[in-house]
Every structure is written in structure tokens, then in C-alpha cells.
XYZ file of C-alpha atoms in Angstrom:
598
model
C -7.138 -100.852 -38.875
C -8.078 -97.345 -39.996
C -10.664 -98.730 -42.435
C -12.164 -100.826 -39.637
C -12.333 -97.774 -37.367
C -14.113 -95.733 -40.018
C -16.553 -98.596 -40.644
C -17.304 -98.878 -36.922
C -17.827 -95.122 -36.649
C -20.266 -95.157 -39.568
C -22.161 -98.128 -38.161
C -22.403 -96.421 -34.766
C -23.667 -93.216 -36.370
C -26.257 -95.161 -38.370
C -27.375 -96.985 -35.217
C -27.770 -93.759 -33.274
C -29.772 -92.208 -36.110
C -32.052 -95.260 -36.276
C -32.667 -95.272 -32.539
C -33.321 -91.518 -32.545
C -35.951 -92.029 -35.227
C -37.563 -94.902 -33.299
C -37.667 -92.948 -30.036
C -39.117 -89.905 -31.811
C -41.844 -92.117 -33.285
C -42.566 -93.619 -29.858
C -42.863 -90.166 -28.269
C -45.160 -88.962 -31.060
C -47.427 -91.951 -30.478
C -47.345 -91.175 -26.757
C -48.765 -87.707 -27.412
C -51.810 -89.199 -29.109
C -52.249 -92.280 -26.912
C -53.119 -93.022 -23.277
C -50.631 -90.982 -21.250
C -50.294 -93.416 -18.335
C -49.742 -96.420 -20.629
C -46.962 -94.727 -22.577
C -45.319 -93.286 -19.472
C -45.078 -96.776 -17.904
C -43.699 -98.090 -21.189
C -41.139 -95.287 -21.363
C -39.930 -95.988 -17.830
C -39.560 -99.697 -18.662
C -37.595 -98.924 -21.818
C -35.276 -96.632 -19.854
C -34.657 -99.406 -17.313
C -33.911 -102.069 -19.956
C -31.677 -99.870 -22.080
C -30.081 -98.177 -19.083
C -28.859 -101.552 -17.848
C -27.391 -102.309 -21.278
C -25.704 -98.908 -21.425
C -24.138 -99.330 -17.968
C -22.993 -102.942 -18.438
C -23.186 -103.843 -22.151
C -21.326 -107.120 -21.697
C -23.620 -108.523 -19.029
C -25.637 -111.315 -20.642
C -28.449 -110.851 -18.122
C -29.178 -107.388 -19.492
C -28.912 -108.377 -23.155
C -32.196 -110.278 -23.279
C -35.814 -109.920 -22.135
C -38.575 -112.507 -22.131
C -41.573 -111.355 -24.168
C -43.894 -113.633 -22.184
C -43.000 -111.925 -18.923
C -46.146 -110.169 -17.651
C -44.446 -106.774 -17.252
C -42.749 -106.920 -20.663
C -45.931 -108.149 -22.340
C -48.022 -105.300 -20.876
C -45.526 -102.436 -21.012
C -43.511 -103.247 -24.137
C -45.161 -105.810 -26.411
C -48.667 -104.314 -26.106
C -47.563 -100.681 -26.605
C -47.206 -99.494 -30.168
C -43.705 -98.241 -30.921
C -41.985 -99.704 -27.841
C -40.631 -102.879 -29.467
C -39.329 -100.764 -32.344
C -37.198 -98.774 -29.901
C -35.562 -101.956 -28.574
C -35.025 -103.293 -32.084
C -33.408 -100.021 -33.179
C -31.119 -100.250 -30.134
C -29.832 -103.666 -31.256
C -32.322 -106.204 -29.906
C -33.603 -108.999 -32.178
C -36.578 -111.342 -31.858
C -35.355 -114.841 -31.016
C -38.176 -117.231 -30.103
C -39.889 -115.913 -26.992
C -37.104 -113.435 -26.274
C -35.778 -110.104 -27.472
C -32.019 -110.488 -27.461
C -28.933 -108.458 -28.398
C -26.963 -110.344 -31.043
C -23.842 -112.057 -29.749
C -20.799 -109.811 -30.064
C -22.836 -106.728 -30.996
C -21.599 -103.499 -29.426
C -24.680 -101.559 -28.385
C -23.626 -99.561 -25.343
C -23.426 -96.191 -27.106
C -26.703 -96.688 -28.965
C -28.486 -97.767 -25.769
C -27.098 -94.714 -23.976
C -28.391 -92.463 -26.770
C -31.836 -94.070 -26.539
C -31.950 -93.527 -22.775
C -31.025 -89.859 -23.171
C -33.804 -89.322 -25.716
C -36.356 -91.219 -23.640
C -35.404 -89.233 -20.545
C -35.892 -86.044 -22.530
C -39.336 -87.387 -23.363
C -40.136 -87.534 -19.656
C -40.231 -83.752 -19.663
C -42.120 -83.570 -22.932
C -44.205 -80.513 -23.630
C -47.861 -80.341 -22.659
C -50.373 -77.520 -23.050
C -49.858 -74.970 -20.290
C -52.082 -72.102 -21.394
C -53.827 -70.593 -24.403
C -53.693 -66.869 -25.135
C -56.768 -65.832 -27.099
C -56.370 -63.094 -29.720
C -58.762 -61.651 -32.269
C -56.102 -61.355 -34.977
C -52.945 -63.141 -36.131
C -49.963 -63.166 -33.799
C -46.867 -62.261 -35.832
C -44.361 -61.852 -33.012
C -43.940 -63.683 -29.712
C -41.312 -63.544 -26.975
C -40.821 -65.376 -23.690
C -38.788 -65.307 -20.482
C -39.125 -67.426 -17.352
C -41.760 -64.956 -16.043
C -43.486 -63.418 -19.065
C -44.887 -63.999 -22.536
C -45.320 -61.083 -24.951
C -47.198 -61.001 -28.255
C -47.344 -58.617 -31.206
C -50.412 -58.970 -33.414
C -51.985 -57.558 -36.552
C -54.462 -55.456 -34.552
C -51.466 -53.190 -33.682
C -51.622 -54.228 -30.009
C -48.672 -55.528 -27.989
C -49.664 -57.685 -24.997
C -47.794 -58.898 -21.937
C -48.900 -62.042 -20.057
C -47.564 -63.786 -16.997
C -46.210 -67.330 -17.240
C -49.670 -68.761 -16.505
C -51.289 -66.887 -19.393
C -52.961 -64.082 -17.416
C -53.014 -60.784 -19.314
C -51.018 -58.142 -17.444
C -51.264 -55.179 -19.809
C -51.742 -54.039 -23.389
C -49.583 -51.578 -25.278
C -51.294 -49.461 -27.919
C -48.547 -47.465 -29.598
C -48.408 -48.892 -33.111
C -50.568 -47.308 -35.814
C -51.756 -48.117 -39.329
C -49.537 -46.572 -42.017
C -51.194 -44.627 -44.806
C -49.976 -46.852 -47.627
C -50.067 -50.382 -46.195
C -51.901 -52.620 -43.762
C -51.219 -52.123 -40.082
C -49.875 -54.585 -37.582
C -47.289 -55.185 -34.870
C -44.931 -57.793 -36.340
C -42.129 -58.429 -33.857
C -41.481 -58.674 -30.111
C -38.481 -59.277 -27.877
C -38.384 -59.481 -24.063
C -35.814 -58.778 -21.382
C -35.943 -60.887 -18.217
C -37.280 -57.968 -16.143
C -40.329 -57.526 -18.384
C -38.975 -54.766 -20.584
C -40.485 -55.252 -24.020
C -39.356 -54.184 -27.494
C -41.807 -54.275 -30.410
C -41.718 -53.387 -34.102
C -44.431 -52.957 -36.704
C -45.577 -51.961 -40.147
C -45.772 -48.327 -39.084
C -41.964 -48.231 -38.919
C -41.912 -47.759 -35.156
C -39.674 -49.602 -32.711
C -41.233 -49.149 -29.275
C -39.330 -49.695 -26.025
C -41.963 -50.483 -23.359
C -40.756 -49.985 -19.785
C -40.894 -52.976 -17.457
C -43.308 -51.187 -15.115
C -45.717 -50.503 -17.977
C -45.829 -46.798 -17.088
C -43.929 -45.415 -20.083
C -42.540 -46.192 -23.500
C -40.108 -44.711 -26.004
C -41.003 -44.677 -29.687
C -38.111 -44.863 -32.163
C -38.427 -44.058 -35.879
C -35.704 -44.620 -38.473
C -36.428 -47.484 -40.848
C -37.380 -46.401 -44.347
C -35.300 -43.234 -44.254
C -33.593 -42.568 -47.564
C -30.343 -44.398 -48.285
C -28.007 -42.264 -50.437
C -27.777 -43.611 -53.970
C -30.874 -45.804 -53.547
C -34.379 -45.009 -54.846
C -36.765 -43.223 -52.529
C -38.976 -45.907 -50.979
C -42.584 -45.686 -49.826
C -43.293 -48.474 -47.340
C -39.793 -49.737 -46.612
C -40.324 -48.475 -43.060
C -41.778 -51.856 -42.083
C -39.927 -53.365 -39.112
C -39.833 -57.145 -39.435
C -37.680 -58.171 -36.449
C -36.320 -56.901 -33.135
C -33.899 -58.203 -30.504
C -32.856 -57.054 -27.028
C -29.953 -58.161 -24.847
C -29.087 -56.006 -21.860
C -28.769 -52.439 -23.128
C -28.445 -53.540 -26.765
C -31.653 -53.029 -28.767
C -31.616 -53.953 -32.472
C -34.174 -53.938 -35.268
C -34.234 -55.058 -38.894
C -36.554 -54.029 -41.682
C -37.716 -54.186 -45.246
C -35.397 -51.284 -46.088
C -32.528 -53.836 -45.893
C -30.970 -52.123 -42.879
C -30.474 -52.853 -39.187
C -30.541 -50.210 -36.482
C -28.922 -50.196 -33.032
C -30.993 -47.916 -30.794
C -29.457 -45.912 -27.954
C -31.712 -46.576 -24.944
C -30.307 -43.494 -23.215
C -31.718 -41.301 -25.965
C -28.578 -40.793 -28.033
C -28.432 -41.094 -31.827
C -29.227 -44.457 -33.388
C -26.677 -46.326 -35.525
C -27.977 -47.595 -38.873
C -26.153 -50.349 -40.771
C -26.573 -51.676 -44.302
C -28.108 -51.975 -46.753
C -27.724 -55.759 -46.676
C -28.575 -58.126 -49.531
C -32.365 -57.895 -49.208
C -35.073 -57.298 -46.632
C -33.890 -58.254 -43.135
C -36.383 -60.895 -41.979
C -34.623 -62.035 -38.805
C -32.059 -60.714 -36.360
C -30.169 -62.376 -33.494
C -27.538 -61.294 -30.988
C -24.648 -63.719 -30.460
C -22.715 -61.411 -28.125
C -22.604 -57.641 -27.562
C -20.177 -57.121 -30.438
C -21.680 -59.612 -32.902
C -25.173 -59.794 -34.387
C -26.503 -61.647 -37.414
C -29.109 -60.590 -39.970
C -31.057 -63.190 -41.977
C -31.996 -61.723 -45.345
C -34.587 -62.308 -48.035
C -31.945 -63.237 -50.619
C -30.723 -66.172 -48.506
C -27.600 -64.481 -47.119
C -26.508 -64.278 -43.483
C -24.669 -61.099 -42.510
C -22.563 -61.064 -39.327
C -21.861 -57.536 -38.112
C -20.736 -55.514 -35.113
C -23.634 -53.450 -33.693
C -21.230 -51.444 -31.507
C -19.174 -50.170 -34.444
C -19.395 -46.451 -35.252
C -22.375 -45.594 -37.433
C -21.464 -45.375 -41.129
C -21.857 -41.863 -42.526
C -23.559 -41.843 -44.872
C -25.434 -45.118 -44.532
C -24.413 -47.587 -47.251
C -20.696 -46.807 -46.975
C -17.872 -48.453 -45.060
C -19.458 -51.899 -44.774
C -15.999 -53.423 -44.294
C -15.699 -51.518 -40.988
C -18.509 -53.432 -39.296
C -19.476 -56.467 -41.418
C -17.515 -59.468 -40.162
C -18.780 -62.075 -42.637
C -21.490 -62.655 -45.239
C -22.422 -66.301 -45.797
C -24.205 -67.027 -49.073
C -24.493 -70.822 -48.968
C -28.297 -70.531 -48.808
C -28.524 -67.771 -51.397
C -31.562 -68.126 -53.596
C -33.980 -69.196 -50.875
C -35.424 -66.468 -48.627
C -34.404 -66.808 -44.989
C -37.381 -66.079 -42.723
C -35.868 -66.191 -39.241
C -32.717 -66.749 -37.192
C -31.980 -67.698 -33.561
C -28.649 -67.700 -31.736
C -27.413 -70.816 -29.916
C -24.027 -70.612 -28.178
C -21.690 -69.354 -30.972
C -23.897 -70.727 -33.756
C -27.224 -69.795 -35.326
C -30.227 -71.685 -36.652
C -32.149 -70.354 -39.664
C -35.418 -71.246 -41.385
C -36.368 -70.617 -44.992
C -39.118 -70.698 -47.581
C -38.198 -74.151 -48.850
C -38.781 -75.755 -45.456
C -35.150 -76.173 -44.409
C -33.717 -75.640 -40.942
C -29.980 -74.962 -41.041
C -27.211 -74.658 -38.449
C -24.316 -72.228 -39.091
C -21.220 -70.905 -37.439
C -19.565 -67.638 -38.406
C -17.542 -69.330 -41.150
C -19.832 -71.808 -42.879
C -23.021 -73.817 -43.140
C -22.679 -76.821 -40.820
C -25.757 -78.933 -41.533
C -29.448 -78.805 -42.320
C -32.657 -80.829 -42.367
C -35.923 -80.496 -44.248
C -38.414 -79.869 -41.469
C -41.389 -78.992 -43.668
C -42.801 -79.399 -47.151
C -44.018 -75.814 -46.883
C -42.703 -72.425 -45.778
C -40.987 -72.155 -42.395
C -41.566 -68.770 -40.756
C -40.305 -69.136 -37.191
C -37.352 -70.465 -35.199
C -36.464 -70.482 -31.494
C -33.890 -72.256 -29.331
C -33.368 -73.257 -25.725
C -30.143 -74.558 -24.177
C -30.226 -77.850 -26.099
C -32.969 -77.759 -28.741
C -34.123 -75.883 -31.818
C -37.806 -75.375 -32.639
C -39.020 -74.488 -36.146
C -42.520 -74.047 -37.594
C -44.541 -72.466 -40.375
C -47.402 -73.056 -42.791
C -47.867 -76.745 -41.914
C -48.942 -75.928 -38.339
C -46.299 -78.303 -36.968
C -43.515 -77.423 -34.520
C -40.477 -79.591 -35.250
C -38.119 -80.058 -32.288
C -34.469 -80.920 -32.971
C -31.520 -81.670 -30.718
C -28.624 -79.229 -31.019
C -26.074 -79.284 -32.528
C -26.821 -82.521 -34.419
C -30.303 -81.501 -35.672
C -31.494 -85.007 -34.781
C -35.285 -85.125 -34.701
C -36.639 -85.114 -31.154
C -40.360 -84.770 -31.811
C -43.043 -82.938 -33.795
C -45.907 -81.093 -32.099
C -49.141 -80.389 -34.006
C -50.640 -76.899 -33.633
C -54.124 -75.402 -34.158
C -53.021 -73.312 -37.144
C -50.095 -72.033 -39.216
C -47.291 -70.728 -37.010
C -45.763 -67.273 -37.526
C -43.654 -66.952 -34.376
C -41.928 -69.017 -31.689
C -40.169 -68.366 -28.379
C -38.580 -70.869 -26.005
C -36.971 -71.385 -22.622
C -35.769 -74.666 -21.132
C -39.103 -74.926 -19.306
C -41.606 -73.826 -21.933
C -42.414 -73.035 -25.556
C -44.665 -70.238 -26.837
C -46.290 -70.630 -30.272
C -47.957 -67.729 -32.085
C -50.599 -68.949 -34.520
C -52.516 -67.546 -37.452
C -56.169 -66.708 -36.996
C -58.270 -66.009 -33.918
C -56.976 -68.936 -31.866
C -53.995 -66.900 -30.660
C -51.056 -68.570 -28.953
C -50.367 -71.824 -27.168
C -47.896 -71.942 -24.289
C -46.452 -75.445 -23.884
C -44.840 -76.430 -20.593
C -42.490 -79.113 -19.282
C -43.657 -78.585 -15.707
C -46.418 -81.096 -14.822
C -47.693 -78.681 -12.187
C -48.191 -75.950 -14.807
C -50.314 -77.978 -17.222
C -53.649 -76.568 -18.363
C -56.938 -78.232 -17.387
C -57.805 -81.313 -19.426
C -60.619 -79.482 -21.213
C -58.217 -76.831 -22.526
C -55.630 -79.409 -23.613
C -58.287 -81.527 -25.330
C -59.516 -78.473 -27.249
C -55.997 -77.760 -28.529
C -55.635 -81.426 -29.465
C -58.946 -81.360 -31.357
C -58.007 -78.202 -33.275
C -54.615 -79.726 -34.125
C -56.019 -82.905 -35.685
C -55.183 -81.889 -39.263
C -51.566 -81.205 -38.356
C -51.346 -84.508 -36.475
C -52.484 -86.331 -39.610
C -49.678 -84.624 -41.579
C -47.114 -85.809 -39.029
C -48.179 -89.409 -39.545
C -47.338 -89.085 -43.258
C -43.885 -87.551 -42.782
C -40.930 -89.315 -44.427
C -37.882 -90.521 -42.534
C -35.826 -87.721 -40.978
C -32.574 -86.946 -42.728
C -29.777 -84.588 -41.683
C -27.645 -83.174 -44.499
C -24.072 -82.250 -43.696
C -22.191 -79.211 -44.971
C -22.613 -78.467 -48.683
C -25.371 -81.082 -48.983
C -27.600 -78.731 -46.972
C -27.380 -75.955 -49.554
C -30.498 -75.104 -51.564
C -30.900 -77.141 -54.719
C -31.447 -75.292 -58.009
C -35.066 -74.188 -58.211
C -36.179 -76.875 -60.664
C -34.444 -79.668 -58.786
C -35.601 -78.481 -55.390
C -39.207 -78.168 -56.368
C -39.384 -80.780 -59.073
C -40.159 -80.165 -62.723
C -43.872 -79.753 -63.080
C -45.523 -82.476 -65.153
C -49.206 -82.011 -66.017
C -51.418 -83.985 -68.344
C -50.745 -82.946 -71.949
C -54.412 -82.554 -72.738
C -57.645 -82.366 -70.841
C -59.689 -85.557 -70.599
C -63.272 -85.617 -71.832
C -64.702 -85.057 -68.343
C -63.209 -83.908 -65.026
C -62.568 -86.708 -62.524
C -64.531 -86.380 -59.266
C -62.614 -85.653 -56.071
C -63.578 -84.491 -52.587
C -66.104 -81.840 -53.554
C -63.994 -80.210 -56.294
C -65.296 -79.806 -59.833
C -61.856 -80.544 -61.303
C -59.032 -82.692 -59.929
C -55.912 -83.882 -61.774
C -52.707 -85.663 -60.726
C -49.431 -83.729 -60.819
C -45.967 -85.274 -60.944
C -43.193 -83.168 -59.397
C -40.580 -85.856 -59.882
C -39.970 -86.336 -56.166
C -42.245 -89.252 -55.339
C -45.782 -89.334 -54.048
C -48.876 -88.116 -55.854
C -50.126 -84.563 -55.717
C -53.331 -83.214 -57.188
C -54.333 -79.822 -58.452
C -58.015 -79.144 -57.726
C -60.428 -76.272 -58.314
C -64.075 -75.409 -58.828
C -65.959 -73.769 -61.650
C -65.692 -70.002 -61.337
C -62.338 -70.058 -59.526
C -59.694 -67.653 -60.809
C -57.119 -69.767 -62.732
C -54.281 -67.395 -61.838
C -55.008 -67.652 -58.137
C -55.407 -71.443 -58.303
C -52.031 -71.675 -60.065
C -50.244 -69.297 -57.682
C -51.633 -71.072 -54.606
C -50.651 -74.493 -55.958
C -47.100 -73.424 -56.823
C -46.566 -71.653 -53.496
C -47.940 -74.590 -51.493
C -45.789 -77.226 -53.185
C -42.604 -75.282 -53.902
C -43.066 -75.191 -57.671
C -40.920 -72.454 -59.275
C -43.013 -69.378 -60.000
C -41.784 -69.303 -63.583
C -44.119 -72.251 -64.150
C -47.284 -70.417 -63.073
C -48.202 -69.633 -66.694
C -47.969 -73.326 -67.606
C -50.330 -74.182 -64.760
C -52.779 -71.454 -65.808
C -52.772 -72.748 -69.378
C -53.463 -76.258 -68.152
C -56.352 -75.090 -65.949
C -57.930 -73.203 -68.816
C -57.522 -76.192 -71.125
C -58.668 -78.799 -68.624
C -61.591 -76.718 -67.413
C -62.895 -76.054 -70.883
C -62.930 -72.334 -70.192
C -65.085 -72.706 -67.045
C -62.807 -70.672 -64.778
C -63.680 -67.036 -64.348
C -61.520 -64.323 -65.800
C -59.425 -62.651 -63.149
C -60.541 -59.223 -62.007
C -57.786 -56.644 -61.561
C -57.704 -53.418 -59.565
C -57.930 -50.036 -61.235
C -54.710 -48.583 -62.757
C -54.326 -46.070 -59.912
C -54.552 -48.851 -57.329
C -52.074 -50.950 -59.321
C -49.625 -48.039 -59.385
C -49.875 -47.689 -55.614
C -49.306 -51.429 -55.124
C -46.261 -51.340 -57.420
C -44.834 -48.471 -55.376
C -45.303 -50.419 -52.158
C -43.533 -53.499 -53.497
C -40.709 -51.313 -54.840
C -40.235 -50.211 -51.243
C -38.614 -53.608 -50.688
C -35.702 -52.485 -52.856
C -36.699 -54.079 -56.174
C -37.106 -52.320 -59.506
C -40.469 -51.572 -61.101
C -40.307 -54.472 -63.571
C -39.782 -57.078 -60.843
C -42.412 -55.460 -58.613
C -45.033 -55.490 -61.348
C -44.148 -59.061 -62.342
C -44.561 -60.271 -58.734
C -47.940 -58.543 -58.419
C -49.125 -60.105 -61.648
C -48.059 -63.541 -60.436
C -50.014 -62.886 -57.243
C -52.994 -61.835 -59.375
C -52.847 -58.395 -57.701
C -54.370 -60.030 -54.616
C -52.179 -58.360 -51.982
C -48.784 -56.784 -51.328
C -47.741 -59.646 -49.054
C -48.612 -62.254 -51.700
C -46.410 -60.435 -54.206
C -43.551 -60.119 -51.735
C -43.656 -63.885 -51.119
C -42.472 -64.356 -54.720
C -39.542 -62.000 -54.261
C -38.014 -62.857 -50.891
């Protein structure tokens, strides 16, 4: 009997996963198809499956006639609709779709209805927030949207996208690029921002005043003196609790009444994300893949770097080896995103499950009361149901996504480049004019094409969601042993060759005469998750295949190199690792080098 029960449970789980995938596909098609056609189809599916869920034994509800005019127009003629019924247990029998005799489909039908009902309130474009530079931080409440961008300006908008005010308190540091990188909002409009200048600014809700806090980058006893470790990468506010995390590997709890700040750490690596679970428990997502749970109300360690056991509650290292880029709190759990494209769900004791949401870097994560949203380089927001991480839908965006914020009613997406941000809404009355929505759809065409090529969704439980060893995760790089007599033509590139990463599907490495081989190799490896220790092999192949046509890489002057090394060392790495990362990045930028370290 126990074996039969286990078998039934596994079959039910498989059925629910199949129907979730079919509904997600249907809803994706609905986003790109005629809205009225798909809405009528969705309503019909809900009616058919709702009847089965309520009375699964009733023979009347277990079959539909495909020749019926309503079924023919609203199910058979709508791409993806029949697949939903088939995934829920229906089979084609002559001129009917029928549930197999004896099949138990009530639970699966109920799951399909729930997902289809969620699709009724699917997100549509509500507003666009134009910016002249990249948005790196975004925050949202029911009344406001706030952005932090690389022009050092912090902006506050109302829920309809109207600009209310601009905050100009962040400055450009002497030894690095400027930019406001993080934002967090209280419900009353109070705004917290952080930036590359090391400042955490508390902007009053009335916009009349602000308080500027400085503390990141201060020397940690026993650690080397750092130069640009002042960079603040993340902030969070909940009530009177204001927290920040930075490249100096520390977190700071700021006293809003003007008292002394409390600085905690250093943690395993740069703190890239911070979330508040409750007033006495916060979590820091670090560049070495660790999650640190700590008490932000504990007495400040004196000196910093001592007494970690007095405030650190747990350090989870099940994702160690892959840089975590963000974290969001959901109930008593957290969701993280990482460089290898994985979204993971954790509790305070362990890794619960994960799913590969992207083939590229994930930079941003947000949650509402029942969903997680993740996004990054691919310009796709992946929406998952919590806590199962079942795929709900994917939403194409106009450009790579650096930041996300969500409520139950809306989603705010901060994009790279001059487009700015898109606010998506579930309220039909708050939708943007058709012209605005069509423009977003047009600019998102490349991302939509990527969605169509996505493999089947797969949730990995427990230890299976841990990072694979670098070579296995990325695939061993296999390039042609020797260059052919002439370069094969491809899409406007002078050189194009197939690459086998051992994970299925064909990739190509492509470049033009005069391109820097180091930069071509670095870009290819970063884009496809190839371990950076294989960059030299790729460079050698490019030089061989190109017959020496690529240009020699130019490098900055020694004094500039020394300054760049010092800036990377500010992340807490030694000089050898800093110099190695800059060389791999072809000395192109500090941020490119840091991407190889964390």
C-alpha cells in the first residue's frame, strides 16, 4: 500500500508540473497574441477545468465535443489551449476530448484553474520612467516608485509614473565611477539610497530634508587599508531599521535618531544584497556564494571584525563558489539570484530548492505575497510561484535588468541604457495607452525570441540545487583543433566557428578583423558561463583561426594600471588576484574585473 501511495504522489506531482508548464506556455502566447481571443479562451478553460475540479467523477464534465462551435472557436482554434486540457488529463478520442476512464484528475484540474485565474490578473505595461542613464536600484510601495541611477540622481515617482522630485546628494568619488546603486522605500515615501561615493542617504518623506551617513570603507583592524571599498551596493528599510551592505564586506545598521551606527562583519566577500526578515534577523548575500543571517539589533562589535558569534545566527554555504547578486525576503524564507542564472529558495537552516531561470547572469530579485521575480542580462523577468518555484510566466523587457521591486498589484523593472524603467500593473484601469505598451513590446522583441527557445522548466530540490563544479556547470570548452583554410561566413562577422560546451545545442564564437582577441574571449566566456581559466585557450584559438588578423590589445599606462589594481584590491582581494582579474578583463574596466572575482 505504501508503494502505491508513493507512486500516486509522484504521478500527481508530475501531472501538476506538466499542467503548470502548459498553462505558462498558454499565458506566454497570450501576451503576444490577440488579447480578446486569449482572454475568451482562458475563461473557457477555467470553466471546463473548474467543473472537473469540483466534480471529478461526473461524466458530463469529463468530455467536450471538439465540433461544438464554442469549443472550436475558443479552444481548438487558439494555440496552446488544447495543450492545457491535455496536460490536465484529457485525451483526443474521435471528435471529443475526454478524460481517460478511472483517471484521477481533480487535483491537477484545480491546479490548472488556479494558474489560469492568476493569469487573469497578468501584468501589463502601466507606465515607463525615462532615464538618461542606467537604473541600478529600484524600489516600490503601493503609492510610490523610487529609482537610483548612474547619473547620481535618486528619483521619486507616483504610482502612475509622474516624477515627484529628484534627490541630488550622491557625488562622484575621486578613484572610481560615480552612481547611485541602491534604493529602498518605506510606505510613507521615506527613501533610503546608497551609492559608489560611500554615502547612505535617508531622504525624508516630505522631500524637505535628508541625512547623509558615511561609514562603509572605514578601516577594519587587521585587514589591508582599502581605497574604494566604500561602495554601497544594497540598502533596506523596515520601520526604524535602516541597513546597508557594501564592497567592504560589512553591513551597517544606521541609527535614524542620530546615534552611532553599528557595523557588522566582515562577511565572506562583498555584500551584494541585503534583506530584513524581521527586526532581529537580516540576511546578507555575498560575492563568495554564502548567505549570512545576523541580528542587526545586537550590540556593535568593538572592534569591527571581532565577536561574530554574538550576532551571526547562521552562515549557509551551499551556493559557495557562485557569486550571489541579490536576495529578497518572503515570509521566513529568502530567494537569491546568482551569476550562473539560478534562483534559489532558502530557510535559515538550508537550501530548499532552486531553478535555472537564465543562461546568463541574474542581477535582481523581488517578491510579492505569492511570487518571486528574477531578471538579469537576458532582459527577461521570470515569474515563479512561491514556495514551489513553479514557473508562472516570463516577461520580455527592453534591455538587461539590474533591479526589480514588486507589490501584489505591480512590478517595477529597472533597465540598462536610456530606456529607464517599466512599471507593470495588474490593474486594468492603470494600464498605459496602447501606443506606450506597443513601444515596450517592440523594444522587447529580442527578449521575446529568447523566451520561445527556452527549455522545459525544471525545479531542483535540496542538494540538487547546489552549484555544479565550474567545469561541469559551464561545460568543458571544445574548440576546433586547427583553423580551417578560410573563415566560414556568418551574419556579418568575418570569423564564425562552432563551440561545443557539452550541454547540448550549438553555440558559435564570432568576431571581426581588428577585434581584440582578449576581449572577444572574455565576452564569450562571460556570456556563456565558461570558466575564466579557459580564456587563454580561447585567445589562442582566435589567434590561430584568424591567422593573426586580430589586433593586439592596447593596455593602459603603468600608473593607470596601478590605480586600477588598487581599486580592485578594495574588494578585499590580494594584489595577485586583482591583477589577474584585470588582465582577464583586458584592463577594460574595474567592473569587468570584479565580475571575474565575485
